């Protein structure tokens, strides 16, 4: 089989790209997966229990009220110059 010239290869690539673009235009968009899921368990007898268990798990990950952080806490950072860092490193 003789090797194709660069022009022939480019022509073949351009045709393939055109075919792919046309195929993409003809496709219908996929349905949103979230729309398919929302409300799918509403008639299930265990759905309320599942929701309650999920809520309990999320709440157990939160800190207790007395341990919860209150407001903004500012902790000053003390900067040390390079000179004193060298002195500390050489003292070790």
Backbone as JSON, one array per atom type, in Angstrom:
{
  "sequence": "XXXXXXXXXXXXXXXXXXXXXXXXXXXXXXXXXXXXXXXXXXXXXXXXXXXXXXXXXXXXXXXXXXXXXXXXXXXXXXXXXXXXXXXXXXXX",
  "N": [[0.84, -1.17, 0.0], [0.74, 2.08, -0.97], [2.19, 4.99, 0.59], [0.24, 7.63, 1.88], [0.03, 10.97, 0.78], [0.86, 14.07, 2.43], [-1.09, 15.96, 1.9], [-3.27, 14.34, 1.15], [-3.72, 12.98, 3.53], [-4.42, 15.14, 5.22], [-6.78, 15.96, 3.96], [-8.38, 13.71, 4.4], [-8.51, 13.81, 7.19], [-9.85, 16.27, 7.58], [-12.33, 15.66, 6.41], [-13.19, 13.66, 8.18], [-13.42, 15.13, 10.55], [-15.46, 16.91, 9.83], [-17.59, 15.08, 9.53], [-17.8, 14.17, 12.18], [-18.52, 16.56, 13.45], [-21.03, 17.06, 12.28], [-22.39, 14.81, 13.2], [-22.41, 15.35, 15.95], [-24.03, 17.63, 16.0], [-26.46, 16.53, 15.28], [-27.16, 14.96, 17.44], [-29.3, 14.48, 20.25], [-29.57, 16.4, 23.24], [-28.4, 14.99, 26.3], [-30.56, 13.82, 28.9], [-30.97, 15.64, 31.96], [-29.42, 14.25, 34.66], [-30.08, 14.75, 37.29], [-32.71, 15.63, 37.24], [-33.94, 13.24, 36.68], [-33.63, 11.86, 39.04], [-34.69, 13.34, 41.17], [-37.39, 13.21, 43.33], [-37.82, 10.55, 42.83], [-37.97, 8.69, 44.88], [-40.16, 9.29, 46.39], [-42.54, 7.82, 46.72], [-41.74, 5.59, 48.0], [-41.81, 3.47, 50.84], [-39.72, 3.61, 52.72], [-38.49, 6.02, 52.35], [-38.75, 8.34, 53.98], [-37.44, 7.48, 56.25], [-34.85, 7.12, 55.27], [-34.18, 9.78, 54.63], [-34.24, 10.89, 57.23], [-32.18, 9.46, 58.48], [-29.98, 10.29, 56.94], [-29.96, 13.02, 57.59], [-29.39, 12.82, 60.32], [-26.79, 11.78, 60.25], [-25.4, 13.9, 59.01], [-25.75, 15.9, 60.96], [-24.39, 14.77, 63.09], [-21.77, 15.12, 62.38], [-21.28, 17.75, 62.87], [-19.92, 20.17, 65.18], [-20.62, 20.15, 68.72], [-22.97, 22.4, 70.32], [-21.8, 23.82, 72.48], [-19.15, 23.62, 71.83], [-18.85, 24.85, 69.46], [-17.3, 27.16, 67.22], [-17.15, 30.64, 67.94], [-17.84, 33.43, 66.31], [-15.32, 35.56, 64.82], [-11.93, 34.86, 65.16], [-8.91, 36.32, 65.86], [-5.58, 35.66, 65.32], [-2.49, 36.79, 65.95], [0.36, 36.83, 63.84], [3.72, 36.36, 64.28], [6.41, 37.68, 62.7], [9.63, 36.62, 61.71], [12.8, 37.78, 61.07], [15.06, 37.11, 58.32], [17.64, 37.17, 59.16], [17.57, 36.51, 61.92], [16.61, 33.94, 61.62], [18.76, 32.64, 60.44], [20.55, 32.78, 62.53], [19.25, 31.17, 64.38], [19.27, 28.71, 63.03], [22.0, 28.13, 62.85], [22.65, 27.82, 65.48], [21.79, 25.35, 66.22]],
  "CA": [[0.0, 0.0, 0.0], [1.58, 3.28, -1.03], [1.95, 5.97, 1.64], [-0.56, 8.78, 1.47], [0.74, 12.24, 0.89], [0.39, 14.92, 3.51], [-2.35, 16.58, 1.46], [-4.32, 13.33, 1.22], [-4.0, 12.74, 4.94], [-5.14, 16.3, 5.72], [-8.12, 15.91, 3.39], [-9.1, 12.66, 5.12], [-8.78, 14.32, 8.54], [-10.88, 17.3, 7.48], [-13.61, 14.99, 6.18], [-13.58, 12.98, 9.41], [-13.84, 16.16, 11.5], [-16.78, 17.37, 9.38], [-18.55, 14.04, 9.87], [-17.99, 14.19, 13.63], [-19.27, 17.77, 13.8], [-22.42, 16.84, 11.88], [-22.97, 13.82, 14.12], [-22.65, 16.02, 17.23], [-25.17, 18.53, 15.83], [-27.68, 15.73, 15.15], [-27.48, 14.31, 18.71], [-30.16, 15.15, 21.22], [-28.85, 16.53, 24.51], [-28.72, 13.97, 27.3], [-31.41, 14.35, 29.97], [-30.26, 15.98, 33.18], [-29.55, 13.11, 35.58], [-30.7, 15.17, 38.53], [-34.16, 15.64, 37.02], [-34.41, 11.84, 36.72], [-33.53, 11.35, 40.4], [-35.53, 14.12, 42.1], [-38.73, 12.69, 43.53], [-37.95, 9.13, 42.47], [-38.2, 7.86, 46.07], [-41.24, 9.84, 47.21], [-43.57, 6.83, 47.0], [-41.14, 4.45, 48.7], [-42.13, 3.53, 52.27], [-38.53, 3.87, 53.53], [-37.85, 7.28, 51.96], [-38.67, 9.24, 55.14], [-36.39, 6.96, 57.14], [-33.57, 7.42, 54.62], [-33.93, 11.22, 54.83], [-33.95, 11.11, 58.64], [-30.84, 8.91, 58.75], [-29.01, 11.19, 56.32], [-29.93, 14.24, 58.41], [-28.7, 12.49, 61.57], [-25.36, 11.65, 59.95], [-24.85, 15.25, 58.79], [-25.72, 16.63, 62.23], [-23.38, 14.19, 63.98], [-20.47, 15.63, 61.97], [-21.15, 19.13, 63.33], [-19.52, 20.24, 66.58], [-21.69, 20.43, 69.68], [-23.23, 23.83, 70.49], [-20.85, 24.44, 73.4], [-17.82, 23.57, 71.23], [-18.87, 25.55, 68.18], [-16.55, 28.41, 67.23], [-18.01, 31.81, 68.05], [-17.33, 34.63, 65.67], [-14.01, 35.58, 64.19], [-10.83, 34.87, 66.12], [-7.7, 36.82, 65.22], [-4.35, 35.2, 65.95], [-1.4, 37.52, 65.3], [1.51, 36.02, 63.41], [4.96, 37.1, 64.53], [7.37, 37.37, 61.65], [11.02, 36.59, 62.14], [13.62, 38.17, 59.93], [15.99, 36.08, 57.82], [18.85, 37.24, 59.96], [17.41, 35.72, 63.13], [16.47, 32.54, 61.22], [20.11, 32.1, 60.27], [21.14, 32.61, 63.86], [18.62, 30.0, 64.99], [19.71, 27.51, 62.32], [23.39, 27.83, 63.16], [22.77, 27.48, 66.89], [21.36, 23.95, 66.44]],
  "C": [[0.89, 1.24, 0.0], [1.19, 4.26, 0.08], [1.17, 7.15, 1.1], [0.27, 10.04, 1.65], [0.14, 13.04, 2.04], [-0.95, 15.56, 3.15], [-3.5, 15.59, 1.54], [-4.72, 13.04, 2.68], [-4.79, 13.9, 5.55], [-6.58, 16.32, 5.21], [-8.97, 14.87, 4.13], [-9.45, 13.12, 6.54], [-9.88, 15.37, 8.53], [-12.26, 16.69, 7.25], [-14.11, 14.3, 7.45], [-14.08, 13.99, 10.46], [-15.22, 16.69, 11.13], [-17.87, 16.36, 9.74], [-18.85, 14.03, 11.37], [-18.79, 15.41, 14.06], [-20.74, 17.63, 13.44], [-23.12, 15.85, 12.81], [-23.28, 14.46, 15.48], [-23.85, 16.97, 17.14], [-26.48, 17.75, 15.83], [-28.09, 15.07, 16.48], [-28.41, 15.15, 19.56], [-29.36, 15.3, 22.51], [-29.33, 15.46, 25.49], [-29.62, 14.58, 28.37], [-30.57, 14.63, 31.21], [-30.49, 14.86, 34.2], [-30.25, 13.51, 36.87], [-32.23, 15.22, 38.41], [-34.74, 14.22, 37.08], [-34.46, 11.32, 38.15], [-34.51, 12.05, 41.35], [-36.94, 13.53, 42.14], [-38.89, 11.22, 43.21], [-38.23, 8.23, 43.66], [-39.42, 8.31, 46.86], [-42.32, 8.83, 47.55], [-43.03, 5.6, 47.72], [-41.43, 4.57, 50.2], [-40.92, 3.93, 53.13], [-37.9, 5.23, 53.25], [-37.74, 8.26, 53.13], [-37.58, 8.8, 56.1], [-35.01, 7.26, 56.57], [-33.22, 8.89, 54.82], [-33.56, 11.51, 56.27], [-32.55, 10.6, 59.0], [-29.75, 9.81, 58.15], [-28.85, 12.48, 57.11], [-29.17, 13.98, 59.71], [-27.2, 12.36, 61.35], [-24.73, 13.02, 59.76], [-24.75, 16.02, 60.1], [-24.67, 16.07, 63.18], [-21.98, 14.67, 63.62], [-20.23, 17.06, 62.45], [-20.68, 19.14, 64.79], [-20.71, 20.56, 67.47], [-21.81, 21.93, 69.87], [-22.19, 24.5, 71.39], [-19.43, 24.43, 72.85], [-17.75, 24.33, 69.91], [-18.07, 26.83, 68.26], [-17.51, 29.6, 67.23], [-17.32, 33.0, 67.41], [-15.95, 34.45, 65.09], [-12.93, 35.67, 65.26], [-9.56, 35.28, 65.39], [-6.49, 36.34, 66.0], [-3.21, 35.92, 65.24], [-0.24, 36.57, 64.96], [2.75, 36.88, 63.58], [5.94, 36.7, 63.44], [8.77, 37.47, 62.2], [11.86, 36.92, 60.92], [14.55, 37.03, 59.53], [17.25, 36.03, 58.67], [18.7, 36.38, 61.22], [17.16, 34.25, 62.8], [17.83, 31.9, 61.04], [20.77, 31.85, 61.62], [20.55, 31.39, 64.55], [19.12, 28.72, 64.35], [21.14, 27.16, 62.66], [23.58, 27.42, 64.6], [22.43, 26.01, 67.15], [22.47, 22.98, 66.37]]
}
